[in-house]
PDB file of C-alpha atoms in Angstrom:
ATOM      1  CA  PHE A   1     136.764 -93.997 -23.959  1.00 37.00           C
ATOM      2  CA  TRP A   2     137.802 -95.425 -27.325  1.00 39.00           C
ATOM      3  CA  THR A   3     137.009 -92.114 -29.048  1.00 42.00           C
ATOM      4  CA  VAL A   4     139.052 -90.052 -26.570  1.00 45.00           C
ATOM      5  CA  LYS A   5     141.971 -92.451 -26.894  1.00 51.00           C
ATOM      6  CA  ARG A   6     141.789 -92.203 -30.693  1.00 55.00           C
ATOM      7  CA  TRP A   7     141.701 -88.398 -30.644  1.00 60.00           C
ATOM      8  CA  THR A   8     144.810 -88.290 -28.456  1.00 70.00           C
ATOM      9  CA  SER A   9     146.890 -90.799 -30.420  1.00 85.00           C
ATOM     10  CA  PRO A  10     150.049 -89.617 -32.243  1.00 90.00           C
ATOM     11  CA  ASP A  11     148.647 -90.960 -35.513  1.00 89.00           C
ATOM     12  CA  PHE A  12     145.428 -88.946 -35.186  1.00 89.00           C
ATOM     13  CA  VAL A  13     147.219 -85.697 -34.284  1.00 90.00           C
ATOM     14  CA  ALA A  14     149.691 -86.109 -37.168  1.00 92.00           C
ATOM     15  CA  LYS A  15     146.891 -86.806 -39.645  1.00 91.00           C
ATOM     16  CA  ARG A  16     144.955 -83.722 -38.527  1.00 90.00           C
ATOM     17  CA  LEU A  17     148.011 -81.526 -39.052  1.00 92.00           C
ATOM     18  CA  GLU A  18     148.652 -83.046 -42.481  1.00 93.00           C
ATOM     19  CA  LYS A  19     145.030 -82.545 -43.476  1.00 90.00           C
ATOM     20  CA  ARG A  20     145.085 -78.882 -42.453  1.00 87.00           C
ATOM     21  CA  TRP A  21     148.533 -77.953 -43.796  1.00 90.00           C
ATOM     22  CA  ASN A  22     150.713 -78.927 -46.733  1.00 93.00           C
ATOM     23  CA  CYS A  23     153.228 -80.710 -44.524  1.00 94.00           C
ATOM     24  CA  ARG A  24     154.424 -83.997 -43.102  1.00 96.00           C
ATOM     25  CA  ALA A  25     153.932 -84.265 -39.344  1.00 96.00           C
ATOM     26  CA  GLU A  26     155.621 -86.467 -36.782  1.00 96.00           C
ATOM     27  CA  VAL A  27     154.423 -86.873 -33.192  1.00 95.00           C
ATOM     28  CA  GLU A  28     156.169 -89.110 -30.682  1.00 95.00           C
ATOM     29  CA  ALA A  29     153.535 -89.184 -27.958  1.00 94.00           C
ATOM     30  CA  VAL A  30     150.349 -87.508 -26.749  1.00 92.00           C
ATOM     31  CA  GLU A  31     149.094 -87.332 -23.166  1.00 91.00           C
ATOM     32  CA  ALA A  32     145.664 -86.036 -22.206  1.00 86.00           C
ATOM     33  CA  GLY A  33     143.446 -85.827 -19.163  1.00 79.00           C
ATOM     34  CA  GLY A  34     141.143 -83.674 -17.068  1.00 68.00           C
ATOM     35  CA  LEU A  35     137.451 -82.829 -16.998  1.00 60.00           C
ATOM     36  CA  GLY A  36     136.632 -79.208 -16.121  1.00 61.00           C
ATOM     37  CA  THR A  37     140.028 -78.148 -17.462  1.00 68.00           C
ATOM     38  CA  SER A  38     141.530 -80.418 -20.101  1.00 85.00           C
ATOM     39  CA  ARG A  39     145.276 -80.859 -20.344  1.00 89.00           C
ATOM     40  CA  MET A  40     147.142 -82.173 -23.357  1.00 90.00           C
ATOM     41  CA  ILE A  41     150.863 -82.636 -23.906  1.00 94.00           C
ATOM     42  CA  VAL A  42     152.271 -83.341 -27.367  1.00 95.00           C
ATOM     43  CA  ARG A  43     155.814 -84.679 -27.270  1.00 96.00           C
ATOM     44  CA  GLY A  44     158.360 -84.780 -30.081  1.00 97.00           C
ATOM     45  CA  LEU A  45     156.551 -82.715 -32.720  1.00 97.00           C
ATOM     46  CA  ALA A  46     158.284 -82.304 -36.087  1.00 98.00           C
ATOM     47  CA  LEU A  47     156.953 -80.626 -39.234  1.00 97.00           C
ATOM     48  CA  ALA A  48     158.551 -81.011 -42.670  1.00 97.00           C
ATOM     49  CA  PRO A  49     157.527 -80.402 -46.297  1.00 95.00           C
ATOM     50  CA  ARG A  50     154.857 -82.782 -47.579  1.00 94.00           C
ATOM     51  CA  ASP A  51     156.285 -85.864 -49.299  1.00 93.00           C
ATOM     52  CA  GLU A  52     155.295 -89.168 -50.896  1.00 93.00           C
ATOM     53  CA  ILE A  53     154.997 -90.833 -47.475  1.00 93.00           C
ATOM     54  CA  VAL A  54     152.050 -88.588 -46.674  1.00 93.00           C
ATOM     55  CA  GLU A  55     150.500 -88.905 -50.136  1.00 92.00           C
ATOM     56  CA  SER A  56     150.640 -92.707 -50.045  1.00 92.00           C
ATOM     57  CA  GLY A  57     148.850 -92.786 -46.683  1.00 89.00           C
ATOM     58  CA  VAL A  58     151.532 -94.629 -44.711  1.00 90.00           C
ATOM     59  CA  PRO A  59     150.339 -94.839 -41.051  1.00 88.00           C
ATOM     60  CA  HIS A  60     152.288 -92.786 -38.550  1.00 88.00           C
ATOM     61  CA  ALA A  61     153.433 -95.866 -36.629  1.00 86.00           C
ATOM     62  CA  ALA A  62     154.913 -97.435 -39.787  1.00 91.00           C
ATOM     63  CA  ARG A  63     156.976 -94.399 -40.833  1.00 92.00           C
ATOM     64  CA  LEU A  64     160.702 -93.975 -40.311  1.00 93.00           C
ATOM     65  CA  PRO A  65     161.612 -90.941 -38.172  1.00 93.00           C
ATOM     66  CA  LEU A  66     162.190 -87.672 -39.995  1.00 94.00           C
ATOM     67  CA  GLU A  67     165.912 -87.021 -40.397  1.00 92.00           C
ATOM     68  CA  GLU A  68     165.439 -83.343 -41.189  1.00 93.00           C
ATOM     69  CA  ALA A  69     162.560 -81.035 -40.298  1.00 96.00           C
ATOM     70  CA  PRO A  70     162.429 -77.224 -40.414  1.00 97.00           C
ATOM     71  CA  ILE A  71     160.259 -77.152 -37.285  1.00 98.00           C
ATOM     72  CA  ARG A  72     160.663 -79.196 -34.124  1.00 98.00           C
ATOM     73  CA  ALA A  73     159.318 -78.823 -30.603  1.00 98.00           C
ATOM     74  CA  ALA A  74     160.213 -80.962 -27.609  1.00 98.00           C
ATOM     75  CA  THR A  75     156.795 -80.515 -25.976  1.00 98.00           C
ATOM     76  CA  ILE A  76     153.612 -78.538 -26.486  1.00 96.00           C
ATOM     77  CA  GLU A  77     151.498 -78.215 -23.346  1.00 95.00           C
ATOM     78  CA  LEU A  78     147.886 -77.082 -23.580  1.00 92.00           C
ATOM     79  CA  ARG A  79     145.415 -76.419 -20.775  1.00 92.00           C
ATOM     80  CA  MET A  80     141.926 -75.384 -21.850  1.00 89.00           C
ATOM     81  CA  ARG A  81     138.257 -75.414 -20.846  1.00 85.00           C
ATOM     82  CA  PRO A  82     136.626 -77.726 -23.403  1.00 80.00           C
ATOM     83  CA  PHE A  83     132.999 -76.772 -22.787  1.00 80.00           C
ATOM     84  CA  GLY A  84     133.514 -73.454 -24.570  1.00 77.00           C
ATOM     85  CA  LEU A  85     133.785 -75.380 -27.844  1.00 73.00           C
ATOM     86  CA  LEU A  86     130.031 -75.965 -27.673  1.00 76.00           C
ATOM     87  CA  THR A  87     129.590 -72.257 -28.427  1.00 77.00           C
ATOM     88  CA  ARG A  88     132.497 -71.996 -30.904  1.00 77.00           C
ATOM     89  CA  ARG A  89     134.804 -70.536 -28.263  1.00 81.00           C
ATOM     90  CA  LEU A  90     138.366 -71.786 -27.750  1.00 84.00           C
ATOM     91  CA  ASP A  91     139.052 -71.027 -24.090  1.00 88.00           C
ATOM     92  CA  VAL A  92     142.744 -71.610 -23.383  1.00 92.00           C
ATOM     93  CA  GLU A  93     144.214 -71.214 -19.920  1.00 91.00           C
ATOM     94  CA  GLU A  94     147.783 -71.742 -21.064  1.00 94.00           C
ATOM     95  CA  LEU A  95     149.681 -72.890 -24.146  1.00 94.00           C
ATOM     96  CA  ALA A  96     153.418 -73.480 -23.800  1.00 96.00           C
ATOM     97  CA  ILE A  97     155.682 -74.469 -26.688  1.00 97.00           C
ATOM     98  CA  ASN A  98     158.959 -75.708 -25.235  1.00 98.00           C
ATOM     99  CA  ASP A  99     162.356 -76.018 -26.932  1.00 98.00           C
ATOM    100  CA  LEU A 100     161.064 -74.942 -30.330  1.00 97.00           C
ATOM    101  CA  VAL A 101     163.622 -75.086 -33.155  1.00 98.00           C
ATOM    102  CA  VAL A 102     162.920 -73.409 -36.501  1.00 97.00           C
ATOM    103  CA  ALA A 103     165.679 -73.780 -39.117  1.00 97.00           C
ATOM    104  CA  VAL A 104     164.996 -72.619 -42.670  1.00 96.00           C
ATOM    105  CA  ALA A 105     166.818 -71.356 -45.741  1.00 96.00           C
ATOM    106  CA  LEU A 106     165.978 -68.033 -47.370  1.00 95.00           C
ATOM    107  CA  ALA A 107     165.936 -68.417 -51.165  1.00 95.00           C
ATOM    108  CA  PRO A 108     167.169 -65.611 -53.455  1.00 94.00           C
ATOM    109  CA  ASP A 109     163.550 -64.693 -54.240  1.00 94.00           C
ATOM    110  CA  GLY A 110     162.869 -64.121 -50.534  1.00 93.00           C
ATOM    111  CA  SER A 111     160.800 -67.262 -49.995  1.00 92.00           C
ATOM    112  CA  THR A 112     161.213 -70.139 -47.522  1.00 93.00           C
ATOM    113  CA  GLU A 113     159.773 -73.630 -47.454  1.00 91.00           C
ATOM    114  CA  LEU A 114     157.511 -72.602 -44.583  1.00 93.00           C
ATOM    115  CA  GLU A 115     155.242 -70.710 -46.987  1.00 89.00           C
ATOM    116  CA  ASP A 116     154.376 -73.905 -48.885  1.00 89.00           C
ATOM    117  CA  MET A 117     154.211 -76.004 -45.716  1.00 92.00           C
ATOM    118  CA  PHE A 118     151.468 -73.868 -44.216  1.00 86.00           C
ATOM    119  CA  GLY A 119     149.417 -73.624 -47.385  1.00 76.00           C
ATOM    120  CA  ALA A 120     146.037 -75.306 -47.741  1.00 70.00           C
ATOM    121  CA  VAL A 121     145.709 -78.930 -48.814  1.00 70.00           C
ATOM    122  CA  GLU A 122     141.974 -79.211 -49.506  1.00 56.00           C
ATOM    123  CA  GLY A 123     141.069 -78.882 -53.178  1.00 53.00           C
ATOM    124  CA  THR A 124     144.646 -79.291 -54.389  1.00 47.00           C
ATOM    125  CA  ASP A 125     146.320 -82.010 -56.410  1.00 44.00           C
ATOM    126  CA  ALA A 126     149.573 -83.455 -55.153  1.00 41.00           C
ATOM    127  CA  THR A 127     151.977 -84.897 -57.692  1.00 39.00           C
ATOM    128  CA  PRO A 128     155.551 -86.105 -57.189  1.00 38.00           C
ATOM    129  CA  SER A 129     158.206 -83.641 -58.260  1.00 38.00           C
ATOM    130  CA  GLY A 130     161.589 -84.518 -59.706  1.00 38.00           C
ATOM    131  CA  SER A 131     163.042 -84.635 -56.216  1.00 39.00           C
ATOM    132  CA  GLY A 132     160.647 -87.420 -55.255  1.00 39.00           C
ATOM    133  CA  LYS A 133     158.604 -85.137 -53.039  1.00 42.00           C
ATOM    134  CA  ALA A 134     154.953 -84.319 -53.547  1.00 42.00           C
ATOM    135  CA  THR A 135     154.117 -80.772 -54.527  1.00 45.00           C
ATOM    136  CA  ALA A 136     150.676 -79.312 -53.869  1.00 44.00           C
ATOM    137  CA  LYS A 137     149.184 -77.272 -56.703  1.00 41.00           C
ATOM    138  CA  GLN A 138     147.439 -74.346 -55.093  1.00 40.00           C
ATOM    139  CA  ALA A 139     145.061 -71.933 -56.757  1.00 35.00           C
ATOM    140  CA  ALA A 140     146.834 -68.916 -55.275  1.00 40.00           C
ATOM    141  CA  PRO A 141     150.064 -68.391 -53.326  1.00 40.00           C
ATOM    142  CA  ARG A 142     149.715 -68.831 -49.594  1.00 44.00           C
ATOM    143  CA  GLU A 143     146.086 -69.919 -49.949  1.00 46.00           C
ATOM    144  CA  GLY A 144     144.886 -71.220 -46.606  1.00 46.00           C
ATOM    145  CA  ALA A 145     147.610 -69.444 -44.654  1.00 50.00           C
ATOM    146  CA  PHE A 146     146.531 -68.529 -41.152  1.00 51.00           C
ATOM    147  CA  SER A 147     144.712 -65.267 -40.511  1.00 57.00           C
ATOM    148  CA  ALA A 148     142.614 -64.207 -37.541  1.00 58.00           C
ATOM    149  CA  GLY A 149     139.613 -63.538 -39.764  1.00 56.00           C
ATOM    150  CA  SER A 150     139.597 -67.133 -41.021  1.00 57.00           C
ATOM    151  CA  MET A 151     139.304 -68.737 -37.573  1.00 63.00           C
ATOM    152  CA  PRO A 152     136.092 -70.775 -37.144  1.00 64.00           C
ATOM    153  CA  PHE A 153     135.829 -69.801 -33.461  1.00 73.00           C
ATOM    154  CA  THR A 154     136.514 -67.017 -30.991  1.00 86.00           C
ATOM    155  CA  LEU A 155     139.755 -67.306 -29.019  1.00 84.00           C
ATOM    156  CA  ALA A 156     140.407 -66.411 -25.417  1.00 87.00           C
ATOM    157  CA  ALA A 157     143.758 -67.311 -23.917  1.00 90.00           C
ATOM    158  CA  GLY A 158     145.315 -66.424 -20.606  1.00 92.00           C
ATOM    159  CA  LYS A 159     148.886 -67.180 -21.625  1.00 93.00           C
ATOM    160  CA  VAL A 160     150.668 -68.351 -24.768  1.00 94.00           C
ATOM    161  CA  GLY A 161     154.425 -68.731 -24.609  1.00 95.00           C
ATOM    162  CA  LEU A 162     157.551 -69.941 -26.364  1.00 96.00           C
ATOM    163  CA  ASN A 163     160.177 -71.247 -23.946  1.00 96.00           C
ATOM    164  CA  ASN A 164     163.828 -71.660 -24.907  1.00 97.00           C
ATOM    165  CA  ALA A 165     163.137 -71.228 -28.621  1.00 97.00           C
ATOM    166  CA  ARG A 166     165.837 -71.223 -31.288  1.00 97.00           C
ATOM    167  CA  PHE A 167     165.536 -69.721 -34.752  1.00 97.00           C
ATOM    168  CA  ARG A 168     168.049 -70.131 -37.604  1.00 97.00           C
ATOM    169  CA  LEU A 169     167.890 -68.519 -41.024  1.00 97.00           C
ATOM    170  CA  ASP A 170     170.419 -69.441 -43.730  1.00 97.00           C
ATOM    171  CA  VAL A 171     170.597 -66.827 -46.506  1.00 97.00           C
ATOM    172  CA  GLU A 172     171.352 -68.723 -49.712  1.00 95.00           C
ATOM    173  CA  SER A 173     172.413 -65.674 -51.750  1.00 95.00           C
ATOM    174  CA  SER A 174     175.190 -64.669 -49.345  1.00 96.00           C
ATOM    175  CA  GLY A 175     175.857 -67.758 -47.266  1.00 95.00           C
ATOM    176  CA  ALA A 176     175.139 -65.778 -44.104  1.00 97.00           C
ATOM    177  CA  ARG A 177     173.455 -67.364 -41.097  1.00 97.00           C
ATOM    178  CA  ILE A 178     171.224 -65.494 -38.660  1.00 96.00           C
ATOM    179  CA  GLU A 179     170.504 -67.139 -35.318  1.00 97.00           C
ATOM    180  CA  LEU A 180     168.415 -66.333 -32.276  1.00 96.00           C
ATOM    181  CA  THR A 181     168.863 -68.669 -29.326  1.00 96.00           C
ATOM    182  CA  GLU A 182     167.341 -69.179 -25.886  1.00 95.00           C
ATOM    183  CA  ALA A 183     164.418 -66.944 -26.825  1.00 95.00           C
ATOM    184  CA  ASP A 184     161.372 -66.615 -24.580  1.00 96.00           C
ATOM    185  CA  PHE A 185     158.161 -64.952 -25.755  1.00 93.00           C
ATOM    186  CA  VAL A 186     154.914 -64.661 -23.808  1.00 94.00           C
ATOM    187  CA  PHE A 187     151.545 -63.336 -24.965  1.00 92.00           C
ATOM    188  CA  SER A 188     148.828 -62.899 -22.360  1.00 93.00           C
ATOM    189  CA  ASP A 189     145.139 -61.993 -22.282  1.00 91.00           C
ATOM    190  CA  LEU A 190     144.460 -62.894 -25.906  1.00 87.00           C
ATOM    191  CA  ASP A 191     140.964 -62.068 -27.117  1.00 89.00           C
ATOM    192  CA  VAL A 192     140.151 -62.621 -30.793  1.00 88.00           C
ATOM    193  CA  ASP A 193     136.732 -62.702 -32.440  1.00 85.00           C
ATOM    194  CA  PRO A 194     136.959 -63.274 -36.228  1.00 80.00           C
ATOM    195  CA  ASP A 195     133.518 -61.676 -36.631  1.00 81.00           C
ATOM    196  CA  ASP A 196     134.446 -58.520 -34.719  1.00 80.00           C
ATOM    197  CA  LEU A 197     138.164 -57.922 -35.235  1.00 82.00           C
ATOM    198  CA  ALA A 198     137.735 -54.145 -34.952  1.00 83.00           C
ATOM    199  CA  ASN A 199     136.857 -54.484 -31.268  1.00 83.00           C
ATOM    200  CA  ARG A 200     138.169 -57.888 -30.241  1.00 84.00           C
ATOM    201  CA  ASN A 201     141.642 -58.507 -31.600  1.00 82.00           C
ATOM    202  CA  ARG A 202     144.153 -57.940 -28.846  1.00 85.00           C
ATOM    203  CA  ALA A 203     147.001 -59.521 -26.930  1.00 87.00           C
ATOM    204  CA  ASN A 204     149.599 -58.329 -24.446  1.00 89.00           C
ATOM    205  CA  PHE A 205     153.268 -59.063 -25.106  1.00 88.00           C
ATOM    206  CA  GLU A 206     155.530 -59.687 -22.125  1.00 77.00           C
TER     207      GLU A 206
END
């Protein structure tokens, strides 16, 4: 019981995200339950560039709330069959990301802060920059960025959706702003095997 409670604590979820990606994570609450089909709800997720708070190891509960974050989601709801993990299979019934907000600036060189945020952390050195934020030194640009071939498991998902999503892109070179609001996207029948992408790498878009 203690282990399950630990795995579903906001501090544990935030630490896992910060270990995997070059970011600072904030999670307000986590709810979990179920046996044959597990259900987890993450509330108040925010992701921002990695900073000295993360590098100094300040516990999630002791941190002040993020004032600005390029990525926020009101809730993330996951229903999955956990026993598939015993055979390296992630069997998801449904994943719903609700009220997602992504707001980033496009630099003149065509980059955004999301590229650094989703880079790898392992094997890098983080040192404070002049702005007071930690900067990860990566061996190659975008190292550790997500790709289907790098997944450590096969993925089967009945439904993955974004509900009421909002995207905002500020173009620094021109001052223009591009916005997409109230967006809904649904992918169904996902089947991805990183060891056999030629035959098992599909999803339906609704």
